[in-house]
Coordinates of C-alpha atoms in Angstrom, one line a residue:
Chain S
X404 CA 0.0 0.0 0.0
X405 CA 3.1 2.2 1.3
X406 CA 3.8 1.6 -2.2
X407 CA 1.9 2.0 -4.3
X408 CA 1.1 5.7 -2.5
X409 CA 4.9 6.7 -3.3
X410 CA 4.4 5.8 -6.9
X411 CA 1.4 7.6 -6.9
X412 CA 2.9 10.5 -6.1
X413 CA 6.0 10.0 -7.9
X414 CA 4.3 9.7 -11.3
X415 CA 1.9 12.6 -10.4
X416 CA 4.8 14.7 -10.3
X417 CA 6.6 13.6 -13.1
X418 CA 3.6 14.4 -14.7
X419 CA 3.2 17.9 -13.4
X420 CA 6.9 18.5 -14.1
X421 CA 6.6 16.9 -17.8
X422 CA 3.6 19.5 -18.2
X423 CA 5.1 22.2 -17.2
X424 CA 8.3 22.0 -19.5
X425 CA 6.6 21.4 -23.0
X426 CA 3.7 23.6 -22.4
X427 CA 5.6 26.8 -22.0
X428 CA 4.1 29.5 -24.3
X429 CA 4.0 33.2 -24.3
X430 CA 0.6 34.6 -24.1
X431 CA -1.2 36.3 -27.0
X432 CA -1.6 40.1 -26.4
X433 CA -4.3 42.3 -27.8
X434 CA -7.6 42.0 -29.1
X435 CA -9.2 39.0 -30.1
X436 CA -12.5 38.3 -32.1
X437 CA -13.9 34.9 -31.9
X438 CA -16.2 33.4 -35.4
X439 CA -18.7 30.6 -35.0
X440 CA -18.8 28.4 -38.0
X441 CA -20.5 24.8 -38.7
X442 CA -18.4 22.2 -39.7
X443 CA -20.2 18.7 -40.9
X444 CA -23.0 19.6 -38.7
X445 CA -20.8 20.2 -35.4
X446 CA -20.6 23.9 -34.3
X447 CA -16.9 24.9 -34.3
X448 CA -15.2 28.2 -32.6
X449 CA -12.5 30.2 -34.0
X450 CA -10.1 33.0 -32.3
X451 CA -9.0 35.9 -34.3
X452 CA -6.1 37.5 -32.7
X453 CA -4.7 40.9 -33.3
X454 CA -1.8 41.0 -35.8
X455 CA 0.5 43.9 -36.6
X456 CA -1.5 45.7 -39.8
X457 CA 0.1 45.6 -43.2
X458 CA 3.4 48.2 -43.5
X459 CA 6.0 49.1 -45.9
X460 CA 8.8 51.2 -44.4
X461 CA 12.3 51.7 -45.8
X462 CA 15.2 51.2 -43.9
X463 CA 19.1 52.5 -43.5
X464 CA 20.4 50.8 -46.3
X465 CA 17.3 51.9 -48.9
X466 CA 15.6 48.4 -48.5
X467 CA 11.9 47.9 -48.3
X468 CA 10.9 46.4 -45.3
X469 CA 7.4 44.8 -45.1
X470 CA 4.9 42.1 -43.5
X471 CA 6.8 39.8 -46.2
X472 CA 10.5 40.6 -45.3
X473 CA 9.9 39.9 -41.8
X474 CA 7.9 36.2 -43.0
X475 CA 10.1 33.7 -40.9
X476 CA 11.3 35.9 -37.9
X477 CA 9.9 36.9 -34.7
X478 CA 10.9 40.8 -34.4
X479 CA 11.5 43.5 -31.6
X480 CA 9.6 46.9 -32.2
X481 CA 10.6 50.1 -30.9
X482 CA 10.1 54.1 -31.3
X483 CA 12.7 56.2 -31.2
X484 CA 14.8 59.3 -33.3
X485 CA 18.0 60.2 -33.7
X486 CA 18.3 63.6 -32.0
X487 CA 16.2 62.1 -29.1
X488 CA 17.7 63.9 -26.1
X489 CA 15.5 62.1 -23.7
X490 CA 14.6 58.0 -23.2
X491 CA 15.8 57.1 -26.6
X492 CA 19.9 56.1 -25.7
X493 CA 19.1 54.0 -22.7
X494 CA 16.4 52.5 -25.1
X495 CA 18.9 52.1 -27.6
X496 CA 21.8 50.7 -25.1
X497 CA 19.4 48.2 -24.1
X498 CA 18.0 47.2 -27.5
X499 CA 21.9 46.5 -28.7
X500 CA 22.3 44.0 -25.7
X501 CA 19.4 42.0 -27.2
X502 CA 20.7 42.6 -30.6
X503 CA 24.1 41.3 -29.3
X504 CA 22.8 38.3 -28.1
X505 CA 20.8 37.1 -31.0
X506 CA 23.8 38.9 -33.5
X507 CA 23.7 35.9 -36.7
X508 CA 20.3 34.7 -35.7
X509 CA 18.1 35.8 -38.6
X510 CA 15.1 33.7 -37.0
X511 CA 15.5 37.3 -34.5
X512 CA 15.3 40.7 -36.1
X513 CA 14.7 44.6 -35.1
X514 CA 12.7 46.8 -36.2
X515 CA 13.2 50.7 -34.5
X516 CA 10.7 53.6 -36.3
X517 CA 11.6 56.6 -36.5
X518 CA 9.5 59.1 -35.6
X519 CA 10.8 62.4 -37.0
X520 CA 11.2 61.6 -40.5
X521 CA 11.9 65.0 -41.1
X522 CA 15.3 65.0 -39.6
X523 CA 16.2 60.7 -39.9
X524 CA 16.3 60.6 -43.8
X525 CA 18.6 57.5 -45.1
X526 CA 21.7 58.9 -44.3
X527 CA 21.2 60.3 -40.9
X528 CA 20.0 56.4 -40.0
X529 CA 23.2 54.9 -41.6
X530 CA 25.0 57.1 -40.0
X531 CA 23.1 56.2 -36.6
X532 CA 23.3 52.3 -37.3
X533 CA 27.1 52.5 -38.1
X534 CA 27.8 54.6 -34.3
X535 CA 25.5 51.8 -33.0
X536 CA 27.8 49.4 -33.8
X537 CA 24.9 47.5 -35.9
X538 CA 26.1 46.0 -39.5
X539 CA 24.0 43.8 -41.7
X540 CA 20.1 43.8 -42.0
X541 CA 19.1 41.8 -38.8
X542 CA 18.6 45.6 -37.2
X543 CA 16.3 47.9 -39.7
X544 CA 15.5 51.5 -38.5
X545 CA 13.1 53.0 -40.4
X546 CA 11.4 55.5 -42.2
X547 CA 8.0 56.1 -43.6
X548 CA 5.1 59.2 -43.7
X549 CA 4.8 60.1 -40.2
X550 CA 0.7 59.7 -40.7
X551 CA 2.1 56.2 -40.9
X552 CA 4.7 56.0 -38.7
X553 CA 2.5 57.3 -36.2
X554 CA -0.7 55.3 -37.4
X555 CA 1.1 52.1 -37.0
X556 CA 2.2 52.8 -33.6
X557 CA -1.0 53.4 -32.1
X558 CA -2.9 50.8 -34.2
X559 CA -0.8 48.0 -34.6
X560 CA 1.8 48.6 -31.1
X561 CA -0.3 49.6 -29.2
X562 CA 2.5 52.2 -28.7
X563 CA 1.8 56.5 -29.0
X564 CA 3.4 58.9 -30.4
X565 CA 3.4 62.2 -30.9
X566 CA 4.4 65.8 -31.3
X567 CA 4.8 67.6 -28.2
X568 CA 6.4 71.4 -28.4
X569 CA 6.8 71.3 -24.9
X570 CA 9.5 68.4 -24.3
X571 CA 12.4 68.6 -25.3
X572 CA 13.7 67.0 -28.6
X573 CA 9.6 67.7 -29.5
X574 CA 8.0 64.3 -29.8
X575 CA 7.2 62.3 -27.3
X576 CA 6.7 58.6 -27.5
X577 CA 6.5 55.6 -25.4
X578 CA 9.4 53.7 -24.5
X579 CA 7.8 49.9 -24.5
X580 CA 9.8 47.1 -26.4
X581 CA 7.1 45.0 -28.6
X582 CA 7.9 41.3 -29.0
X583 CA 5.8 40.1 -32.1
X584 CA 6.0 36.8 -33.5
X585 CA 6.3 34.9 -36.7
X586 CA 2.3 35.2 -37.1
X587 CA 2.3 39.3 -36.5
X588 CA 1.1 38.8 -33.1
X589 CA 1.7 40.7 -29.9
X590 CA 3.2 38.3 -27.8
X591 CA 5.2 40.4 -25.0
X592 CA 5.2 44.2 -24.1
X593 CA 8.3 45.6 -22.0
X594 CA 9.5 48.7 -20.6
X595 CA 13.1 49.6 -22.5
X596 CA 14.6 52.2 -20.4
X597 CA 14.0 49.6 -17.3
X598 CA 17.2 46.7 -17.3
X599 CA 15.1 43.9 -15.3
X600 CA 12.2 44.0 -18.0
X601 CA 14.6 43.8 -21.3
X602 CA 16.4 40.8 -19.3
X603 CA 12.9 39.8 -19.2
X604 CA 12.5 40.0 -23.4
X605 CA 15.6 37.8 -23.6
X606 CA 13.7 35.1 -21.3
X607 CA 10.8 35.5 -23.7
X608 CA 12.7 35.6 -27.2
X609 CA 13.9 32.3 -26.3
X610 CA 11.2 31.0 -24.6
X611 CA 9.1 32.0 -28.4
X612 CA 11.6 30.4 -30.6
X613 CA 11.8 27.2 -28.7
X614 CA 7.9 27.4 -29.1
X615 CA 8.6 27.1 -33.3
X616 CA 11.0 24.5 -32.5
X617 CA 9.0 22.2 -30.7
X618 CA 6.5 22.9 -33.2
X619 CA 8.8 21.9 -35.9
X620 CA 9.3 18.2 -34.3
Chain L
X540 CA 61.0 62.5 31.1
X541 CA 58.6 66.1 31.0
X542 CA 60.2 67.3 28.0
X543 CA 58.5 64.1 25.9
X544 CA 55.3 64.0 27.8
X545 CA 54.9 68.0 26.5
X546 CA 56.2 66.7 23.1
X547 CA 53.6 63.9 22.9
X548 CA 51.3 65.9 23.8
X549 CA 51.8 68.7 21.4
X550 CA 52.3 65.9 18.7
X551 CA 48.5 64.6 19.8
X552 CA 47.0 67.7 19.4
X553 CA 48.9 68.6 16.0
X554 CA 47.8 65.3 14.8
X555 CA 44.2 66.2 16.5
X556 CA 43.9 69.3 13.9
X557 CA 45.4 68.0 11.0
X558 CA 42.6 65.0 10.7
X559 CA 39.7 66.9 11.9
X560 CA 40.7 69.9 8.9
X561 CA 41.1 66.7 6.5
X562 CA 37.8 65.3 7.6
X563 CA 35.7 68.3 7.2
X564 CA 36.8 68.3 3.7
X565 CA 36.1 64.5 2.9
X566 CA 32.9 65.7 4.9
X567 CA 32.1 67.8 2.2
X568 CA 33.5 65.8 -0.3
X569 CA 31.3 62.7 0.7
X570 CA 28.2 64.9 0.2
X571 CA 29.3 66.8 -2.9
X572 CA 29.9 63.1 -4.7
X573 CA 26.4 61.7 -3.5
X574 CA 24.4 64.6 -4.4
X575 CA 26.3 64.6 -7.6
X576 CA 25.5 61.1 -8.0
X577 CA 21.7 62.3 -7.9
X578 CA 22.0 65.1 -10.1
X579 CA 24.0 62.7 -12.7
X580 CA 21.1 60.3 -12.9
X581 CA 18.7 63.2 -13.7
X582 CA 20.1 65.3 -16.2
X583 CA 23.7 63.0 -17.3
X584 CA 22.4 59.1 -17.0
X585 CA 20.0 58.8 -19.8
X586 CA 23.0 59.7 -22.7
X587 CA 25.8 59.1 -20.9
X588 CA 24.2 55.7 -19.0
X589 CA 24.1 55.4 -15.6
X590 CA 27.5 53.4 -15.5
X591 CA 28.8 56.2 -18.0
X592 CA 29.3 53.8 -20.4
X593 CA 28.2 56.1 -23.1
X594 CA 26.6 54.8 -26.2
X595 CA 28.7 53.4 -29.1
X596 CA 30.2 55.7 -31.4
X597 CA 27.3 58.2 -30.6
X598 CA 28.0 59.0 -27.3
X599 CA 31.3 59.4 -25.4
X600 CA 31.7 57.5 -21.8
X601 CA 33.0 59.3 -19.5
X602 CA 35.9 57.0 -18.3
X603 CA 38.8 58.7 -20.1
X604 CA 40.7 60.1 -17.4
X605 CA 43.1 62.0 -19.0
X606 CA 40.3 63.9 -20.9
X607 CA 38.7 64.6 -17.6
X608 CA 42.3 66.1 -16.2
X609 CA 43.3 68.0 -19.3
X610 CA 40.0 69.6 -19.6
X611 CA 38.7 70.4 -16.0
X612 CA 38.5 74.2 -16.5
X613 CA 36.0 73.8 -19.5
X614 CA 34.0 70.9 -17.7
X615 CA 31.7 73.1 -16.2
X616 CA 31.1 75.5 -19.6
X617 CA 30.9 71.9 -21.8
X618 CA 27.5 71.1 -19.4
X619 CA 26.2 74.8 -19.8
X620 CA 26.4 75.3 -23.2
X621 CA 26.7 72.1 -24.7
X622 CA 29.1 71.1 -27.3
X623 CA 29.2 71.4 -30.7
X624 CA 32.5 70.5 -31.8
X625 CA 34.0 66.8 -32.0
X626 CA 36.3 65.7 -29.5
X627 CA 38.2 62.4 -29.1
X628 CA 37.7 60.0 -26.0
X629 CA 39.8 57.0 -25.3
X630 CA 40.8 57.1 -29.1
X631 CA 37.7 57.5 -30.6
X632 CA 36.1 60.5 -32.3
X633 CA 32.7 61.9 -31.5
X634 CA 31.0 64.0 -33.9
X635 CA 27.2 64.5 -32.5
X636 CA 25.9 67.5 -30.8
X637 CA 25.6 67.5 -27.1
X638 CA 22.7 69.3 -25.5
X639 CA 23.1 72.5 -23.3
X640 CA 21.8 72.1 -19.9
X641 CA 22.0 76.2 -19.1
X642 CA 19.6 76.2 -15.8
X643 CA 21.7 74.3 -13.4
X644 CA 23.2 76.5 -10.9
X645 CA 27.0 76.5 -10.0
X646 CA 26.5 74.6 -6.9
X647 CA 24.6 71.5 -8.6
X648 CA 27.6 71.9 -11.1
X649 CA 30.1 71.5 -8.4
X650 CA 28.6 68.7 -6.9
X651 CA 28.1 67.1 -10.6
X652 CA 31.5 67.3 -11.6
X653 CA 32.6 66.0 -8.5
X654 CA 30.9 62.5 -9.1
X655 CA 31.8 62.8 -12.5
X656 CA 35.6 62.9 -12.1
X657 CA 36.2 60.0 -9.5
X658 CA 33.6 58.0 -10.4
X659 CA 33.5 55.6 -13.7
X660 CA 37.2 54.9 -12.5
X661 CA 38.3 58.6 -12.1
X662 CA 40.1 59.8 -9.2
X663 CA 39.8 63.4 -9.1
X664 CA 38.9 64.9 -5.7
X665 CA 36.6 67.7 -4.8
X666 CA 35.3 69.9 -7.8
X667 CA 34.6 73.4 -5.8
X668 CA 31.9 75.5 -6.2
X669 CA 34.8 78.4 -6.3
X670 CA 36.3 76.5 -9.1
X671 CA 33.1 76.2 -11.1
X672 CA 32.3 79.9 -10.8
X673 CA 35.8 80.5 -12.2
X674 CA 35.9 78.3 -15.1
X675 CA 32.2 79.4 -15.8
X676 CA 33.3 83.2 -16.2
X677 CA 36.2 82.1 -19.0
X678 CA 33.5 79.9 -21.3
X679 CA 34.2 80.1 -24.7

């Protein structure tokens, strides 16, 4: 009897434990919409989630990037501008320490909008990339209308931004990390001037990868 | 046998005067560095990092010693009024403008550029208020 109690609760907790380990997943962020449909007489019920709305931006090197270009990668959005005086280099510093980390890993990639198109043309965001220490196209920073720009941020990000007279450097923006993955979903949301929460994002990039991997099996 | 008792004691006292002069100094050296490090994290930290690390070839860090030494009388007018012009740290130039930050007052400057040059590896002593007011009257 003794026993057979100890396997009991031996096996229950291997289970728990086996559980636990392949059923780690990021949640899905945003809104969702869910569609009832019939199927061979049985009422089914699918989830819509939010995805990231259709974009075409061009980045420092004069590439378009779009939904397509970004097809088999889980990204990192941010917000930022060059002549930022404000949250923008400790947003920056931490974004290279992810980009570090995932550096050769095209399955990883960064996206950072600009939000003063005005001053970042082409150039200026070379110019920005090359100080950054960033090389190759795993890290776009981009440029589009600011209608869009800003459009996207709000819509898609869930992110603001906007033109403030008042502040310095004159727009003022958010400072959140967005973690999307390979299906333009919102999958984490982090705070980019604040060291514990992008050590967080690292957790969570590997934590969605190994999600495609065991998905792959 | 009385002549070294005198002598120790005057010794004592001499002793006595020189370390409590010396402490009221590292007195006010203690509290210049801690507001500084304060003030640094307001108006310094967020370009410069808060380990003053700097930011790749954009921003300088603030580690190069030398620089610090060379330059100290136009530390003070570089926070005022910004810069403009490139300047090289540890080997490397820097091209981008930094911003002025003209309504700190001489004291807050003093107690700035105290943590600045002996933290980050520096080792600079006590950055006067007296000092700042001078070097703030020669700006360029």
């Amino acid at each position: 009897m003794k026993i057979l109690k100890s396997l009991l609760v031996a096996s229950a907790s291997f289970l728990l434990f086996a559980c636990n380990q392949h059923h780690e997943k990021l949640p899905i962020l945003g809104e969702r919409q869910t569609m009832e449909r019939m199927v061979n007489g049985k009422l089914e019920v699918d989830t819509f989630y939010q995805t990231i709305p259709a974009f075409s931006f061009m980045n420092q090197d004069s590439a378009i990037i779009n939904n397509d270009s970004l097809k088999n990668s889980i990204y990192i959005a941010d917000f930022f501008f060059t002549s930022c005086p404000s949250i923008c280099p400790i947003m920056s510093k931490n974004m290279l320490s992810v980009y570090q980390k995932y550096k050769g890993n095209n399955e990883v990639r960064f996206l950072s909008h600009s939000i003063d198109p005005k001053h970042d043309s082409i150039p200026v965001l070379k110019k920005y990339a090359n100080k950054l220490g960033v090389t190759g196209t795993q890290w776009s920073f981009l440029l589009g209308s600011r209608d869009s720009i800003y459009n996207i941020a709000r819509n898609g990000y869930m992110n603001y931004a906007q033109e403030n007279e008042k502040i310095p450097g004159g727009v003022e923006h958010s400072g959140y990390f967005i973690l999307v993955d390979k299906d333009k979903r919102i999958r984490g949301a982090y705070d980019g001037t604040n060291k514990e929460q992008v050590e967080n994002l690292k957790t969570d990039i590997d934590i969605l990868l190994n999600e495609y991997k065991s998905a792959k099996k | 046998m009385r002549k070294y008792v005198l002598l120790s004691i005057g010794l004592t006292v001499l002793v006595a005067i020189f370390f409590s002069a010396c402490s009221e100094e590292s007195i006010k050296y203690q509290r210049y560095y801690s507001d500084g490090l304060n003030l640094y994290k307001t108006h310094c930290g967020n370009c410069h990092m808060e380990d003053g690390s700097g930011l790749g070839k954009l921003i300088p860090p603030l580690t190069d010693t030398i620089y610090l030494k060379e330059n100290r009388d136009k530390l003070a007018c570089i926070i005022v009024y910004g810069l403009s012009d490139s300047i090289v740290i540890n080997g490397i130039g820097y091209k981008e403008k930094m911003p002025a930050e003209k309504h700190l007052a001489a004291v807050d400057l003093a107690k700035l550029l105290t943590y600045v040059t002996n933290a980050f590896g520096n080792n600079q002593g006590l950055y006067d208020i007296s000092e700042v007011e001078k070097n703030l009257r020669n700006c360029k």
